[in-house]
Coordinates of C-alpha atoms and ligand atoms in Angstrom, one line a residue:
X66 CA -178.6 -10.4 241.0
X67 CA -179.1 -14.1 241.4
X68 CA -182.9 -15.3 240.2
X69 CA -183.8 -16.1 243.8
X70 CA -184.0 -12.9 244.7
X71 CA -184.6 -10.6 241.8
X72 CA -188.5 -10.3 243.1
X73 CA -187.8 -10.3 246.6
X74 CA -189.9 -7.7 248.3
X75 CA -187.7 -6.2 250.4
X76 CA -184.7 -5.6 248.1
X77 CA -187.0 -4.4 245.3
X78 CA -188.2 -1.7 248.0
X79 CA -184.3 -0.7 248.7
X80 CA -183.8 -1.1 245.4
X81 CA -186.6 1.1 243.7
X82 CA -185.2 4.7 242.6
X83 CA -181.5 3.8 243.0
X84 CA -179.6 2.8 240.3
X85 CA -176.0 2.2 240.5
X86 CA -173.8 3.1 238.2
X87 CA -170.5 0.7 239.1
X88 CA -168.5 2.5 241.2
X89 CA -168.6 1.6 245.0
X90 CA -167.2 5.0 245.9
X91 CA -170.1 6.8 244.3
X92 CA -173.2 4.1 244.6
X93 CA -172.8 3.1 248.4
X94 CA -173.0 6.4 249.7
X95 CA -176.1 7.5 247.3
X96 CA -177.7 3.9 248.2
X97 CA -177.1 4.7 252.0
X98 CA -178.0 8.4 251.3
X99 CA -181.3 6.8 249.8
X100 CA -182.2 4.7 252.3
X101 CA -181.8 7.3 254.8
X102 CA -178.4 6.2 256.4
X103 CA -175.8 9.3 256.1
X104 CA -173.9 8.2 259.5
X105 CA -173.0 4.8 257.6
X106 CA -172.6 6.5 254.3
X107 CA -169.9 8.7 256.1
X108 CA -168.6 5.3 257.9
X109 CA -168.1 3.5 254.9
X110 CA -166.2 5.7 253.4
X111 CA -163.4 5.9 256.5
X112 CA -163.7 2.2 256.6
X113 CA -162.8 2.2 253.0
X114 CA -160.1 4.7 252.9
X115 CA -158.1 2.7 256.0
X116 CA -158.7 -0.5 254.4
X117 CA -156.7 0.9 251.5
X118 CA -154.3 2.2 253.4
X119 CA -153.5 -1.1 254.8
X120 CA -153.9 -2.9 252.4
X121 CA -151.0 -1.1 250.9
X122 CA -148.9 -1.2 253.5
X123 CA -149.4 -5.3 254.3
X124 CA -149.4 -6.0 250.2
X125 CA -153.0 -6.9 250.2
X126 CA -155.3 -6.0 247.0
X127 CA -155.7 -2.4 247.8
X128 CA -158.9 -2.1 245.5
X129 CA -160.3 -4.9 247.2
X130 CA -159.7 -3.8 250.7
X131 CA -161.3 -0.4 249.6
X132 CA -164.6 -2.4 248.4
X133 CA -164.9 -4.4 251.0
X134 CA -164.5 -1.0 253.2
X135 CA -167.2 0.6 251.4
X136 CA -169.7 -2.5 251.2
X137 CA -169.0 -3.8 255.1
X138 CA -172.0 -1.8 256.6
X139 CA -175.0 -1.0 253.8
X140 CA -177.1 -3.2 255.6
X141 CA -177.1 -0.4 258.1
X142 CA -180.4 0.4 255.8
X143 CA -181.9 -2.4 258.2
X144 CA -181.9 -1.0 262.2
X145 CA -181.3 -3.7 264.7
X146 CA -184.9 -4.7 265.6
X147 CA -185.6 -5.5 261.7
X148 CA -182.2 -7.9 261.0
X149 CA -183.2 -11.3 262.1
X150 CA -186.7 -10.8 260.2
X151 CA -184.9 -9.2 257.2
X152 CA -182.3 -12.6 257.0
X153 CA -185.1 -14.8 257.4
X154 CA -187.1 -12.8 254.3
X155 CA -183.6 -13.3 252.4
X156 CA -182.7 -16.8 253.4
X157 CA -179.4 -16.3 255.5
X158 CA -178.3 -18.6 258.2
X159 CA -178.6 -17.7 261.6
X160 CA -176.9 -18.9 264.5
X161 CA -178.8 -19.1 268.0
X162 CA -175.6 -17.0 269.1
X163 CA -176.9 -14.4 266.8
X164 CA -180.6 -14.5 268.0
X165 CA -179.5 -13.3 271.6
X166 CA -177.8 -10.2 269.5
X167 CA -179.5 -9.8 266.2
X168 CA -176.8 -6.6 265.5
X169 CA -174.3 -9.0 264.5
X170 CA -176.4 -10.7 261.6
X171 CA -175.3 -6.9 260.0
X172 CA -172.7 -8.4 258.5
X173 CA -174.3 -11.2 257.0
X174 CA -177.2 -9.4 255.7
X175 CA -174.1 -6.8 253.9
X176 CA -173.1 -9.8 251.7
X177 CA -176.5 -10.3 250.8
X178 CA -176.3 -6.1 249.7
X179 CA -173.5 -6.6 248.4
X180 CA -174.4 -9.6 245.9
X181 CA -177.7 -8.5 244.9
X182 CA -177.6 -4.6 244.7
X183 CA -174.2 -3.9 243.9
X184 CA -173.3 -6.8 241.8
X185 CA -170.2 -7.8 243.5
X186 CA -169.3 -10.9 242.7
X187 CA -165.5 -11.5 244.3
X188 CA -165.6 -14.4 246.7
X189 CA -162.5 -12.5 248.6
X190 CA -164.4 -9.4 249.2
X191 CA -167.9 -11.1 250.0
X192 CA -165.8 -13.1 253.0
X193 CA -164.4 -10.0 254.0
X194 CA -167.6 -8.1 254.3
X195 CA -169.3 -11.3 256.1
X196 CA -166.5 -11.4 258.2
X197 CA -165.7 -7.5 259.2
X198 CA -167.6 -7.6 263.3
X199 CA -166.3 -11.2 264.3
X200 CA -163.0 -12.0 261.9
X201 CA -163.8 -16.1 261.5
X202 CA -161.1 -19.0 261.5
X203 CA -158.9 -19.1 258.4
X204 CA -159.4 -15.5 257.9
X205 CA -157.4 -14.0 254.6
X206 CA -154.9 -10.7 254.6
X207 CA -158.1 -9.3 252.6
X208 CA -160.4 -10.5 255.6
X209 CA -158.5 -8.9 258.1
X210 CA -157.9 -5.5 256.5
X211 CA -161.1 -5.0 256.5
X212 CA -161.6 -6.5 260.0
X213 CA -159.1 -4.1 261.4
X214 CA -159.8 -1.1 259.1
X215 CA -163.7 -1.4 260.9
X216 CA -162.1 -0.8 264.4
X217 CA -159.2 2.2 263.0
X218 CA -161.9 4.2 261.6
X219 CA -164.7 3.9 264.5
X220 CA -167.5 6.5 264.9
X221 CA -166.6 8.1 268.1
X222 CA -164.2 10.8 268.3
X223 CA -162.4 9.5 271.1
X224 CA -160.0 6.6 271.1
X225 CA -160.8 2.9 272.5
X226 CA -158.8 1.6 275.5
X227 CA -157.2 -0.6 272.9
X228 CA -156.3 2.0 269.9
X229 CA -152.5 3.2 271.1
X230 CA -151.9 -1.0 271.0
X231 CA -153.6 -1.4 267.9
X232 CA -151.8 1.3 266.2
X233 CA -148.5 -0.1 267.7
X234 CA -149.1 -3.9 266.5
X235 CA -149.9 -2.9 263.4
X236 CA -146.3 -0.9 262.8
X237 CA -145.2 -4.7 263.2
X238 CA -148.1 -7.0 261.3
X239 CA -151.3 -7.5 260.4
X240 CA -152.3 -10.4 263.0
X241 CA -150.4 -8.3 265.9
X242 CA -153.0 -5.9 265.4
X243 CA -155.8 -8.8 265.1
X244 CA -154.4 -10.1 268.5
X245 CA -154.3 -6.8 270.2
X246 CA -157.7 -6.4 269.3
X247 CA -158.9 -9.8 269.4
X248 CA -157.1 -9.7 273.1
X249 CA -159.3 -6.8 274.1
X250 CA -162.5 -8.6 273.3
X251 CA -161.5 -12.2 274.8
X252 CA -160.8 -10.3 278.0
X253 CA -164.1 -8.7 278.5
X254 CA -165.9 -11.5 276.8
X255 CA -167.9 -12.1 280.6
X256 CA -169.7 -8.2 279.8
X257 CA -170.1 -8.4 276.3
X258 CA -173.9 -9.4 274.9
X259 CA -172.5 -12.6 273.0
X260 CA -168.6 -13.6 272.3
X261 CA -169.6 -14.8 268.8
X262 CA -168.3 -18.5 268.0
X263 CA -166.4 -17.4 265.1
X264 CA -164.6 -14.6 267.0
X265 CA -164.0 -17.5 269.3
X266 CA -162.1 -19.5 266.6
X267 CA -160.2 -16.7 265.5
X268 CA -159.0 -16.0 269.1
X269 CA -158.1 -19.7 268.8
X270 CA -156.0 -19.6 265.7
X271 CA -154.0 -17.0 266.8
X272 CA -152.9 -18.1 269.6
X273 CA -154.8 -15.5 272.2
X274 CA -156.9 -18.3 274.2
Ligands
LIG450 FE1 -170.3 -3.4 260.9
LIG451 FE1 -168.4 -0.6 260.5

């Protein structure tokens, strides 16, 4: 963990009695499982196992993609009202964007988890975890495996108006399924709390604006 934060309160207290061991597979699920979170834990662990899947098929690191899968949500330990107060206790950036909708910081705050509980350290998996609700501009493969494996393996046991096209896009590439998806959210971007500037960019660089 860096120096910064090796005192700080709040990941000492999701910190105390858990003790990882190394292996993502086995220590996000008992951190999540600590912290009282089993819905993520069980998340997590579909995230990962489609985020390997395509990261097979689309020749992206599949171990990677399967980290990345596993790490994208633990700061699900945090519920919505307590992420903007739980950034600003860890020193991550904010936008104003992200005020209006503190939910999204989730992502931010999972890099945070990532770094300084689980000792990850690989720059390509940290963007892909910071990057897994609202892709970002210059988005890598890794980025967008785990981007897309976030929306395949969604909690409800129904489909989204936008899963058949997913599926299909992705039987072509990996940025046909980002545009199908991407589409979807450009299209109702009017109803949605916040269309997050970096989704915005994305939506930009691939040509869906
Ligand atoms: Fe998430
Ligand atoms: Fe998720």
């Amino acid at each position: 963990m860096s120096v910064q934060l090796a005192y700080q309160p709040t990941l000492m207290e999701l910190r105390a009695g858990f003790t990882p061991g190394g292996w993502l597979a086995e220590d996000v699920p008992a951190f999540l499982l600590h912290n009282e979170c089993p819905r993520a834990a069980a998340h997590c662990a579909n995230v990962a196992m489609a985020a390997r899947k395509l990261a097979e098929k689309f020749g992206v690191d599949p171990l990677a993609a399967e980290a990345g899968g596993w790490l994208h949500d633990v700061s699900a330990v945090w519920p919505d009202d307590q992420r903007l107060a739980a950034a600003e206790a860890l020193g991550v950036g904010v936008l104003e964007v992200e005020r209006v909708w503190p939910k999204i910081v989730h992502q931010k705050l999972s890099v945070v988890l990532a770094r300084e509980v689980f000792q990850v350290r690989d720059a390509g998996v940290l963007s892909a975890v910071g990057c897994h609700t609202t892709l970002k501009a210059g988005a890598s493969a890794l980025d967008k495996v785990v981007f897309i494996a976030d929306k395949l393996a969604w909690d409800e046991p129904y489909d989204a108006p936008w899963h058949p096209d997913l599926r299909e896009a992705l039987e072509r590439s990996l940025d046909e399924g980002c545009r199908v998806y991407l589409k979807s959210l450009w299209e109702q971007r009017e109803k949605l709390a916040v269309f997050h500037p970096w989704t915005e960019e994305a939506c930009q660089e691939l040509g869906i604006m």
